[in-house]
mmCIF file of N, CA and C in Angstrom:
data_model
loop_
_atom_site.group_PDB
_atom_site.id
_atom_site.type_symbol
_atom_site.label_atom_id
_atom_site.label_comp_id
_atom_site.label_asym_id
_atom_site.label_seq_id
_atom_site.Cartn_x
_atom_site.Cartn_y
_atom_site.Cartn_z
ATOM 1 N N MET M 254 0.850 -1.176 0.000
ATOM 2 C CA MET M 254 0.000 0.000 0.000
ATOM 3 C C MET M 254 0.897 1.240 0.000
ATOM 4 N N ARG M 255 0.516 2.161 -0.787
ATOM 5 C CA ARG M 255 1.280 3.407 -0.861
ATOM 6 C C ARG M 255 0.803 4.360 0.225
ATOM 7 N N ILE M 256 1.686 5.201 0.674
ATOM 8 C CA ILE M 256 1.377 6.141 1.742
ATOM 9 C C ILE M 256 0.359 7.179 1.302
ATOM 10 N N THR M 257 0.238 7.420 -0.006
ATOM 11 C CA THR M 257 -0.712 8.423 -0.489
ATOM 12 C C THR M 257 -2.116 7.851 -0.639
ATOM 13 N N GLU M 258 -2.274 6.543 -0.489
ATOM 14 C CA GLU M 258 -3.603 5.923 -0.583
ATOM 15 C C GLU M 258 -4.230 5.877 0.804
ATOM 16 N N GLY M 259 -5.488 6.250 0.910
ATOM 17 C CA GLY M 259 -6.202 6.128 2.174
ATOM 18 C C GLY M 259 -5.781 7.158 3.201
ATOM 19 N N ASN M 260 -5.933 6.785 4.447
ATOM 20 C CA ASN M 260 -5.683 7.654 5.584
ATOM 21 C C ASN M 260 -4.182 7.705 5.882
ATOM 22 N N LEU M 261 -3.605 8.871 5.865
ATOM 23 C CA LEU M 261 -2.177 9.052 6.084
ATOM 24 C C LEU M 261 -1.765 8.568 7.477
ATOM 25 N N PHE M 262 -2.562 8.891 8.507
ATOM 26 C CA PHE M 262 -2.221 8.481 9.872
ATOM 27 C C PHE M 262 -2.263 6.971 10.030
ATOM 28 N N ALA M 263 -3.246 6.310 9.418
ATOM 29 C CA ALA M 263 -3.321 4.856 9.513
ATOM 30 C C ALA M 263 -2.162 4.219 8.770
ATOM 31 N N ALA M 264 -1.765 4.779 7.651
ATOM 32 C CA ALA M 264 -0.670 4.218 6.865
ATOM 33 C C ALA M 264 0.656 4.344 7.608
ATOM 34 N N MET M 265 0.843 5.414 8.339
ATOM 35 C CA MET M 265 2.106 5.625 9.042
ATOM 36 C C MET M 265 2.049 5.090 10.473
ATOM 37 N N ARG M 266 0.879 4.669 10.920
ATOM 38 C CA ARG M 266 0.683 4.206 12.286
ATOM 39 C C ARG M 266 1.109 5.272 13.293
ATOM 40 N N LEU M 267 0.783 6.496 12.962
ATOM 41 C CA LEU M 267 1.143 7.617 13.810
ATOM 42 C C LEU M 267 -0.136 8.197 14.409
ATOM 43 N N THR M 268 -0.217 8.182 15.720
ATOM 44 C CA THR M 268 -1.370 8.765 16.384
ATOM 45 C C THR M 268 -0.869 9.538 17.591
ATOM 46 N N LEU M 269 -1.120 10.794 17.593
ATOM 47 C CA LEU M 269 -0.745 11.628 18.727
ATOM 48 C C LEU M 269 -1.736 11.403 19.864
ATOM 49 N N PRO M 270 -1.314 11.578 21.105
ATOM 50 C CA PRO M 270 -2.234 11.390 22.233
ATOM 51 C C PRO M 270 -3.486 12.265 22.122
ATOM 52 N N GLU M 271 -3.343 13.480 21.627
ATOM 53 C CA GLU M 271 -4.493 14.366 21.481
ATOM 54 C C GLU M 271 -5.484 13.802 20.458
ATOM 55 N N HIS M 272 -4.945 13.212 19.388
ATOM 56 C CA HIS M 272 -5.816 12.634 18.356
ATOM 57 C C HIS M 272 -6.522 11.393 18.890
ATOM 58 N N ARG M 273 -5.808 10.589 19.658
ATOM 59 C CA ARG M 273 -6.402 9.382 20.227
ATOM 60 C C ARG M 273 -7.538 9.746 21.174
ATOM 61 N N GLU M 274 -7.310 10.733 22.046
ATOM 62 C CA GLU M 274 -8.346 11.172 22.988
ATOM 63 C C GLU M 274 -9.565 11.706 22.247
ATOM 64 N N MET M 275 -9.327 12.487 21.190
ATOM 65 C CA MET M 275 -10.434 13.034 20.417
ATOM 66 C C MET M 275 -11.208 11.910 19.720
ATOM 67 N N ALA M 276 -10.521 10.935 19.170
ATOM 68 C CA ALA M 276 -11.179 9.813 18.497
ATOM 69 C C ALA M 276 -12.004 8.994 19.483
ATOM 70 N N GLU M 277 -11.458 8.773 20.682
ATOM 71 C CA GLU M 277 -12.199 8.031 21.712
ATOM 72 C C GLU M 277 -13.443 8.795 22.149
ATOM 73 N N ARG M 278 -13.307 10.106 22.319
ATOM 74 C CA ARG M 278 -14.456 10.931 22.718
ATOM 75 C C ARG M 278 -15.543 10.911 21.642
ATOM 76 N N LEU M 279 -15.143 11.039 20.377
ATOM 77 C CA LEU M 279 -16.112 10.997 19.281
ATOM 78 C C LEU M 279 -16.806 9.640 19.199
ATOM 79 N N GLU M 280 -16.055 8.575 19.446
ATOM 80 C CA GLU M 280 -16.651 7.239 19.427
ATOM 81 C C GLU M 280 -17.658 7.071 20.565
ATOM 82 N N ARG M 281 -17.319 7.585 21.762
ATOM 83 C CA ARG M 281 -18.252 7.530 22.896
ATOM 84 C C ARG M 281 -19.527 8.310 22.591
ATOM 85 N N GLU M 282 -19.376 9.490 22.022
ATOM 86 C CA GLU M 282 -20.537 10.314 21.696
ATOM 87 C C GLU M 282 -21.400 9.652 20.622
ATOM 88 N N ALA M 283 -20.758 8.977 19.672
ATOM 89 C CA ALA M 283 -21.508 8.297 18.612
ATOM 90 C C ALA M 283 -22.289 7.104 19.159
ATOM 91 N N SER M 284 -21.762 6.465 20.204
ATOM 92 C CA SER M 284 -22.445 5.302 20.761
ATOM 93 C C SER M 284 -23.488 5.689 21.809
ATOM 94 N N ARG M 285 -23.580 6.947 22.122
ATOM 95 C CA ARG M 285 -24.556 7.430 23.110
ATOM 96 C C ARG M 285 -25.973 7.251 22.572
ATOM 97 N N ARG M 286 -26.848 6.704 23.402
ATOM 98 C CA ARG M 286 -28.221 6.428 22.978
ATOM 99 C C ARG M 286 -29.159 7.562 23.381
ATOM 100 N N ARG M 287 -30.279 7.607 22.693
ATOM 101 C CA ARG M 287 -31.318 8.590 23.025
ATOM 102 C C ARG M 287 -32.377 7.922 23.882
ATOM 103 N N ALA M 288 -32.907 8.658 24.823
ATOM 104 C CA ALA M 288 -33.944 8.112 25.700
ATOM 105 C C ALA M 288 -35.211 7.838 24.899
ATOM 106 N N PRO M 289 -35.861 6.702 25.151
ATOM 107 C CA PRO M 289 -37.111 6.411 24.438
ATOM 108 C C PRO M 289 -38.238 7.315 24.928
ATOM 109 N N GLU M 290 -39.165 7.589 24.047
ATOM 110 C CA GLU M 290 -40.343 8.370 24.418
ATOM 111 C C GLU M 290 -41.542 7.418 24.407
ATOM 112 N N TRP M 291 -42.194 7.301 25.565
ATOM 113 C CA TRP M 291 -43.279 6.336 25.702
ATOM 114 C C TRP M 291 -44.638 6.997 25.488
ATOM 115 N N THR M 292 -45.578 6.192 25.010
ATOM 116 C CA THR M 292 -46.955 6.652 24.840
ATOM 117 C C THR M 292 -47.697 6.531 26.166
ATOM 118 N N GLU M 293 -48.878 7.081 26.204
ATOM 119 C CA GLU M 293 -49.724 6.998 27.398
ATOM 120 C C GLU M 293 -50.051 5.541 27.739
ATOM 121 N N ASP M 294 -50.304 4.731 26.712
ATOM 122 C CA ASP M 294 -50.601 3.314 26.932
ATOM 123 C C ASP M 294 -49.419 2.589 27.556
ATOM 124 N N ARG M 295 -48.244 2.913 27.111
ATOM 125 C CA ARG M 295 -47.036 2.277 27.622
ATOM 126 C C ARG M 295 -46.844 2.605 29.095
ATOM 127 N N TRP M 296 -47.061 3.868 29.462
ATOM 128 C CA TRP M 296 -46.939 4.253 30.873
ATOM 129 C C TRP M 296 -48.014 3.573 31.714
ATOM 130 N N SER M 297 -49.195 3.362 31.133
ATOM 131 C CA SER M 297 -50.264 2.665 31.858
ATOM 132 C C SER M 297 -49.860 1.228 32.160
ATOM 133 N N GLU M 298 -49.206 0.566 31.201
ATOM 134 C CA GLU M 298 -48.735 -0.806 31.421
ATOM 135 C C GLU M 298 -47.703 -0.854 32.549
ATOM 136 N N ILE M 299 -46.749 0.061 32.514
ATOM 137 C CA ILE M 299 -45.715 0.115 33.552
ATOM 138 C C ILE M 299 -46.360 0.389 34.910
ATOM 139 N N GLU M 300 -47.288 1.331 34.942
ATOM 140 C CA GLU M 300 -47.982 1.680 36.185
ATOM 141 C C GLU M 300 -48.763 0.490 36.730
ATOM 142 N N TYR M 301 -49.399 -0.288 35.854
ATOM 143 C CA TYR M 301 -50.174 -1.448 36.279
ATOM 144 C C TYR M 301 -49.281 -2.501 36.926
ATOM 145 N N VAL M 302 -48.180 -2.853 36.250
ATOM 146 C CA VAL M 302 -47.274 -3.881 36.776
ATOM 147 C C VAL M 302 -46.665 -3.412 38.096
ATOM 148 N N LEU M 303 -46.263 -2.151 38.168
ATOM 149 C CA LEU M 303 -45.678 -1.613 39.393
ATOM 150 C C LEU M 303 -46.705 -1.589 40.526
ATOM 151 N N GLY M 304 -47.924 -1.144 40.227
ATOM 152 C CA GLY M 304 -48.982 -1.117 41.247
ATOM 153 C C GLY M 304 -49.316 -2.499 41.773
ATOM 154 N N GLU M 305 -49.353 -3.470 40.882
ATOM 155 C CA GLU M 305 -49.637 -4.847 41.283
ATOM 156 C C GLU M 305 -48.522 -5.378 42.190
ATOM 157 N N ALA M 306 -47.279 -5.080 41.850
ATOM 158 C CA ALA M 306 -46.139 -5.534 42.650
ATOM 159 C C ALA M 306 -46.121 -4.863 44.019
ATOM 160 N N VAL M 307 -46.446 -3.563 44.075
ATOM 161 C CA VAL M 307 -46.494 -2.857 45.357
ATOM 162 C C VAL M 307 -47.609 -3.448 46.224
ATOM 163 N N GLY M 308 -48.747 -3.728 45.617
ATOM 164 C CA GLY M 308 -49.883 -4.270 46.358
ATOM 165 C C GLY M 308 -49.643 -5.659 46.920
ATOM 166 N N THR M 309 -48.923 -6.500 46.191
ATOM 167 C CA THR M 309 -48.697 -7.875 46.631
ATOM 168 C C THR M 309 -47.346 -8.072 47.310
ATOM 169 N N GLY M 310 -46.483 -7.072 47.250
ATOM 170 C CA GLY M 310 -45.152 -7.197 47.844
ATOM 171 C C GLY M 310 -44.232 -8.109 47.045
ATOM 172 N N SER M 311 -44.479 -8.209 45.744
ATOM 173 C CA SER M 311 -43.680 -9.073 44.874
ATOM 174 C C SER M 311 -42.387 -8.382 44.454
ATOM 175 N N ARG M 312 -41.389 -9.194 44.140
ATOM 176 C CA ARG M 312 -40.123 -8.658 43.621
ATOM 177 C C ARG M 312 -40.307 -8.272 42.160
ATOM 178 N N VAL M 313 -39.569 -7.248 41.728
ATOM 179 C CA VAL M 313 -39.602 -6.806 40.337
ATOM 180 C C VAL M 313 -38.177 -6.613 39.832
ATOM 181 N N ARG M 314 -38.055 -6.637 38.528
ATOM 182 C CA ARG M 314 -36.794 -6.301 37.852
ATOM 183 C C ARG M 314 -37.090 -5.066 37.016
ATOM 184 N N ILE M 315 -36.400 -3.973 37.306
ATOM 185 C CA ILE M 315 -36.623 -2.711 36.613
ATOM 186 C C ILE M 315 -35.394 -2.391 35.772
ATOM 187 N N SER M 316 -35.613 -2.122 34.499
ATOM 188 C CA SER M 316 -34.534 -1.682 33.612
ATOM 189 C C SER M 316 -34.613 -0.170 33.497
ATOM 190 N N LEU M 317 -33.507 0.502 33.823
ATOM 191 C CA LEU M 317 -33.437 1.958 33.775
ATOM 192 C C LEU M 317 -32.567 2.384 32.608
ATOM 193 N N PHE M 318 -33.024 3.382 31.883
ATOM 194 C CA PHE M 318 -32.277 3.887 30.736
ATOM 195 C C PHE M 318 -30.961 4.509 31.176
ATOM 196 N N GLY M 319 -29.920 4.213 30.441
ATOM 197 C CA GLY M 319 -28.614 4.842 30.630
ATOM 198 C C GLY M 319 -28.123 5.288 29.261
ATOM 199 N N PRO M 320 -27.286 6.300 29.189
ATOM 200 C CA PRO M 320 -26.864 6.808 27.886
ATOM 201 C C PRO M 320 -26.082 5.798 27.052
ATOM 202 N N TYR M 321 -25.438 4.825 27.708
ATOM 203 C CA TYR M 321 -24.648 3.841 26.972
ATOM 204 C C TYR M 321 -25.210 2.436 27.098
ATOM 205 N N GLU M 322 -25.786 2.104 28.243
ATOM 206 C CA GLU M 322 -26.454 0.816 28.434
ATOM 207 C C GLU M 322 -27.432 0.932 29.591
ATOM 208 N N ASP M 323 -28.416 0.034 29.613
ATOM 209 C CA ASP M 323 -29.432 0.064 30.655
ATOM 210 C C ASP M 323 -28.885 -0.504 31.960
ATOM 211 N N GLU M 324 -29.397 0.008 33.075
ATOM 212 C CA GLU M 324 -29.096 -0.530 34.404
ATOM 213 C C GLU M 324 -30.263 -1.405 34.804
ATOM 214 N N VAL M 325 -30.006 -2.491 35.500
ATOM 215 C CA VAL M 325 -31.064 -3.379 35.959
ATOM 216 C C VAL M 325 -31.032 -3.424 37.482
ATOM 217 N N TRP M 326 -32.175 -3.098 38.096
ATOM 218 C CA TRP M 326 -32.327 -3.157 39.543
ATOM 219 C C TRP M 326 -33.375 -4.204 39.860
ATOM 220 N N GLU M 327 -33.174 -4.935 40.941
ATOM 221 C CA GLU M 327 -34.153 -5.908 41.407
ATOM 222 C C GLU M 327 -34.455 -5.653 42.870
ATOM 223 N N GLY M 328 -35.707 -5.889 43.238
ATOM 224 C CA GLY M 328 -36.095 -5.729 44.633
ATOM 225 C C GLY M 328 -37.603 -5.638 44.756
ATOM 226 N N VAL M 329 -38.042 -5.315 45.948
ATOM 227 C CA VAL M 329 -39.472 -5.177 46.245
ATOM 228 C C VAL M 329 -39.819 -3.692 46.229
ATOM 229 N N PRO M 330 -40.760 -3.281 45.362
ATOM 230 C CA PRO M 330 -41.122 -1.856 45.321
ATOM 231 C C PRO M 330 -41.975 -1.462 46.529
ATOM 232 N N VAL M 331 -41.681 -0.285 47.058
ATOM 233 C CA VAL M 331 -42.401 0.250 48.207
ATOM 234 C C VAL M 331 -42.752 1.695 47.891
ATOM 235 N N LEU M 332 -43.978 2.092 48.222
ATOM 236 C CA LEU M 332 -44.427 3.461 47.995
ATOM 237 C C LEU M 332 -44.338 4.230 49.308
ATOM 238 N N ARG M 333 -43.530 5.303 49.343
ATOM 239 C CA ARG M 333 -43.364 6.128 50.535
ATOM 240 C C ARG M 333 -43.404 7.598 50.126
ATOM 241 N N ASN M 334 -44.303 8.343 50.737
ATOM 242 C CA ASN M 334 -44.408 9.793 50.497
ATOM 243 C C ASN M 334 -44.523 10.130 49.014
ATOM 244 N N GLY M 335 -45.281 9.340 48.273
ATOM 245 C CA GLY M 335 -45.502 9.613 46.861
ATOM 246 C C GLY M 335 -44.349 9.223 45.952
ATOM 247 N N ARG M 336 -43.333 8.569 46.491
ATOM 248 C CA ARG M 336 -42.185 8.123 45.684
ATOM 249 C C ARG M 336 -42.089 6.609 45.738
ATOM 250 N N VAL M 337 -41.542 6.034 44.669
ATOM 251 C CA VAL M 337 -41.359 4.591 44.606
ATOM 252 C C VAL M 337 -39.915 4.278 44.969
ATOM 253 N N TYR M 338 -39.748 3.370 45.929
ATOM 254 C CA TYR M 338 -38.432 2.916 46.346
ATOM 255 C C TYR M 338 -38.329 1.428 46.072
ATOM 256 N N LEU M 339 -37.125 0.959 45.872
ATOM 257 C CA LEU M 339 -36.872 -0.454 45.648
ATOM 258 C C LEU M 339 -36.018 -0.951 46.801
ATOM 259 N N GLU M 340 -36.567 -1.902 47.553
ATOM 260 C CA GLU M 340 -35.832 -2.480 48.671
ATOM 261 C C GLU M 340 -35.163 -3.756 48.186
ATOM 262 N N ALA M 341 -33.851 -3.767 48.235
ATOM 263 C CA ALA M 341 -33.088 -4.945 47.825
ATOM 264 C C ALA M 341 -32.999 -5.889 49.021
ATOM 265 N N GLY M 342 -33.137 -7.168 48.779
ATOM 266 C CA GLY M 342 -33.097 -8.150 49.851
ATOM 267 C C GLY M 342 -31.690 -8.483 50.312
ATOM 268 N N ASP M 343 -30.675 -7.967 49.641
ATOM 269 C CA ASP M 343 -29.290 -8.307 49.971
ATOM 270 C C ASP M 343 -28.661 -7.334 50.965
ATOM 271 N N GLY M 344 -29.475 -6.551 51.642
ATOM 272 C CA GLY M 344 -28.956 -5.615 52.627
ATOM 273 C C GLY M 344 -28.438 -4.317 52.029
ATOM 274 N N ALA M 345 -28.672 -4.113 50.734
ATOM 275 C CA ALA M 345 -28.197 -2.889 50.077
ATOM 276 C C ALA M 345 -29.056 -1.687 50.448
ATOM 277 N N GLY M 346 -30.151 -1.937 51.149
ATOM 278 C CA GLY M 346 -30.994 -0.830 51.573
ATOM 279 C C GLY M 346 -32.074 -0.486 50.570
ATOM 280 N N ARG M 347 -32.510 0.764 50.615
ATOM 281 C CA ARG M 347 -33.614 1.231 49.790
ATOM 282 C C ARG M 347 -33.100 2.296 48.842
ATOM 283 N N ARG M 348 -33.490 2.175 47.563
ATOM 284 C CA ARG M 348 -33.083 3.161 46.552
ATOM 285 C C ARG M 348 -34.325 3.751 45.914
ATOM 286 N N ALA M 349 -34.335 5.056 45.720
ATOM 287 C CA ALA M 349 -35.432 5.728 45.029
ATOM 288 C C ALA M 349 -35.359 5.383 43.550
ATOM 289 N N VAL M 350 -36.499 5.018 42.971
ATOM 290 C CA VAL M 350 -36.559 4.653 41.557
ATOM 291 C C VAL M 350 -36.830 5.917 40.738
ATOM 292 N N PRO M 351 -35.918 6.291 39.844
ATOM 293 C CA PRO M 351 -36.167 7.446 38.977
ATOM 294 C C PRO M 351 -37.137 7.032 37.858
ATOM 295 N N LEU M 352 -38.418 7.284 38.036
ATOM 296 C CA LEU M 352 -39.453 6.801 37.113
ATOM 297 C C LEU M 352 -39.276 7.330 35.697
ATOM 298 N N GLU M 353 -38.654 8.496 35.544
ATOM 299 C CA GLU M 353 -38.460 9.045 34.197
ATOM 300 C C GLU M 353 -37.452 8.222 33.395
ATOM 301 N N ARG M 354 -36.666 7.365 34.063
ATOM 302 C CA ARG M 354 -35.670 6.536 33.374
ATOM 303 C C ARG M 354 -36.115 5.097 33.162
ATOM 304 N N VAL M 355 -37.323 4.730 33.625
ATOM 305 C CA VAL M 355 -37.785 3.340 33.515
ATOM 306 C C VAL M 355 -38.015 2.982 32.047
ATOM 307 N N VAL M 356 -37.371 1.898 31.623
ATOM 308 C CA VAL M 356 -37.516 1.398 30.255
ATOM 309 C C VAL M 356 -38.436 0.185 30.249
ATOM 310 N N ALA M 357 -38.250 -0.708 31.213
ATOM 311 C CA ALA M 357 -39.065 -1.915 31.311
ATOM 312 C C ALA M 357 -39.169 -2.311 32.770
ATOM 313 N N ILE M 358 -40.273 -2.970 33.097
ATOM 314 C CA ILE M 358 -40.460 -3.485 34.449
ATOM 315 C C ILE M 358 -41.062 -4.876 34.323
ATOM 316 N N GLU M 359 -40.519 -5.783 35.095
ATOM 317 C CA GLU M 359 -40.952 -7.168 35.033
ATOM 318 C C GLU M 359 -41.216 -7.651 36.448
ATOM 319 N N LYS M 360 -42.404 -8.159 36.671
ATOM 320 C CA LYS M 360 -42.731 -8.724 37.969
ATOM 321 C C LYS M 360 -42.159 -10.127 37.991
ATOM 322 N N LEU M 361 -41.283 -10.375 38.939
ATOM 323 C CA LEU M 361 -40.656 -11.689 39.021
ATOM 324 C C LEU M 361 -41.665 -12.685 39.564
ATOM 325 N N GLY M 362 -41.846 -13.759 38.831
ATOM 326 C CA GLY M 362 -42.881 -14.730 39.172
ATOM 327 C C GLY M 362 -42.577 -15.507 40.434
ATOM 328 N N MET M 363 -43.642 -15.939 41.065
ATOM 329 C CA MET M 363 -43.503 -16.794 42.229
ATOM 330 C C MET M 363 -43.522 -18.238 41.718
ATOM 331 N N ALA M 364 -43.256 -19.175 42.564
ATOM 332 C CA ALA M 364 -43.191 -20.588 42.165
ATOM 333 C C ALA M 364 -44.482 -21.016 41.484
ATOM 334 N N GLY M 365 -44.329 -21.561 40.272
ATOM 335 C CA GLY M 365 -45.485 -22.070 39.544
ATOM 336 C C GLY M 365 -46.226 -21.051 38.710
ATOM 337 N N ARG M 366 -45.783 -19.783 38.698
ATOM 338 C CA ARG M 366 -46.466 -18.752 37.912
ATOM 339 C C ARG M 366 -45.507 -18.101 36.940
ATOM 340 N N GLU M 367 -46.060 -17.626 35.837
ATOM 341 C CA GLU M 367 -45.271 -16.901 34.838
ATOM 342 C C GLU M 367 -45.109 -15.456 35.290
ATOM 343 N N PRO M 368 -43.962 -14.840 35.015
ATOM 344 C CA PRO M 368 -43.787 -13.422 35.381
ATOM 345 C C PRO M 368 -44.588 -12.504 34.456
ATOM 346 N N SER M 369 -45.073 -11.385 35.026
ATOM 347 C CA SER M 369 -45.743 -10.350 34.222
ATOM 348 C C SER M 369 -44.667 -9.418 33.727
ATOM 349 N N ARG M 370 -44.844 -8.903 32.503
ATOM 350 C CA ARG M 370 -43.791 -8.047 31.942
ATOM 351 C C ARG M 370 -44.395 -6.882 31.194
ATOM 352 N N ALA M 371 -43.859 -5.692 31.423
ATOM 353 C CA ALA M 371 -44.234 -4.498 30.657
ATOM 354 C C ALA M 371 -42.959 -3.968 30.057
ATOM 355 N N GLU M 372 -42.860 -4.042 28.735
ATOM 356 C CA GLU M 372 -41.622 -3.603 28.075
ATOM 357 C C GLU M 372 -41.902 -2.697 26.937
#
């Protein structure tokens, strides 16, 4: 391959630290995802599954939107002072659920039953 063909930096294997940092930053920005926009029906499904889990004290798996990948939290949802908290059974305590970031919620099934899912 001749040096005049294609990308000069790739041909010479020359990359300055500033160029590498800029390329990494551009790649991160390109892989950044946009938050989904849900319809009223979709929020009703999420609200139903969450309400059912709060009422029965069932465990749920909640997927929260992240700019690069989703976070998954598991625990028992509890309603306190108008906010939804997730109590983890592993002693991690109680975490407030940011409802604006909820992507999917799944009620974890009990023995012999299928799990309910809103996605």
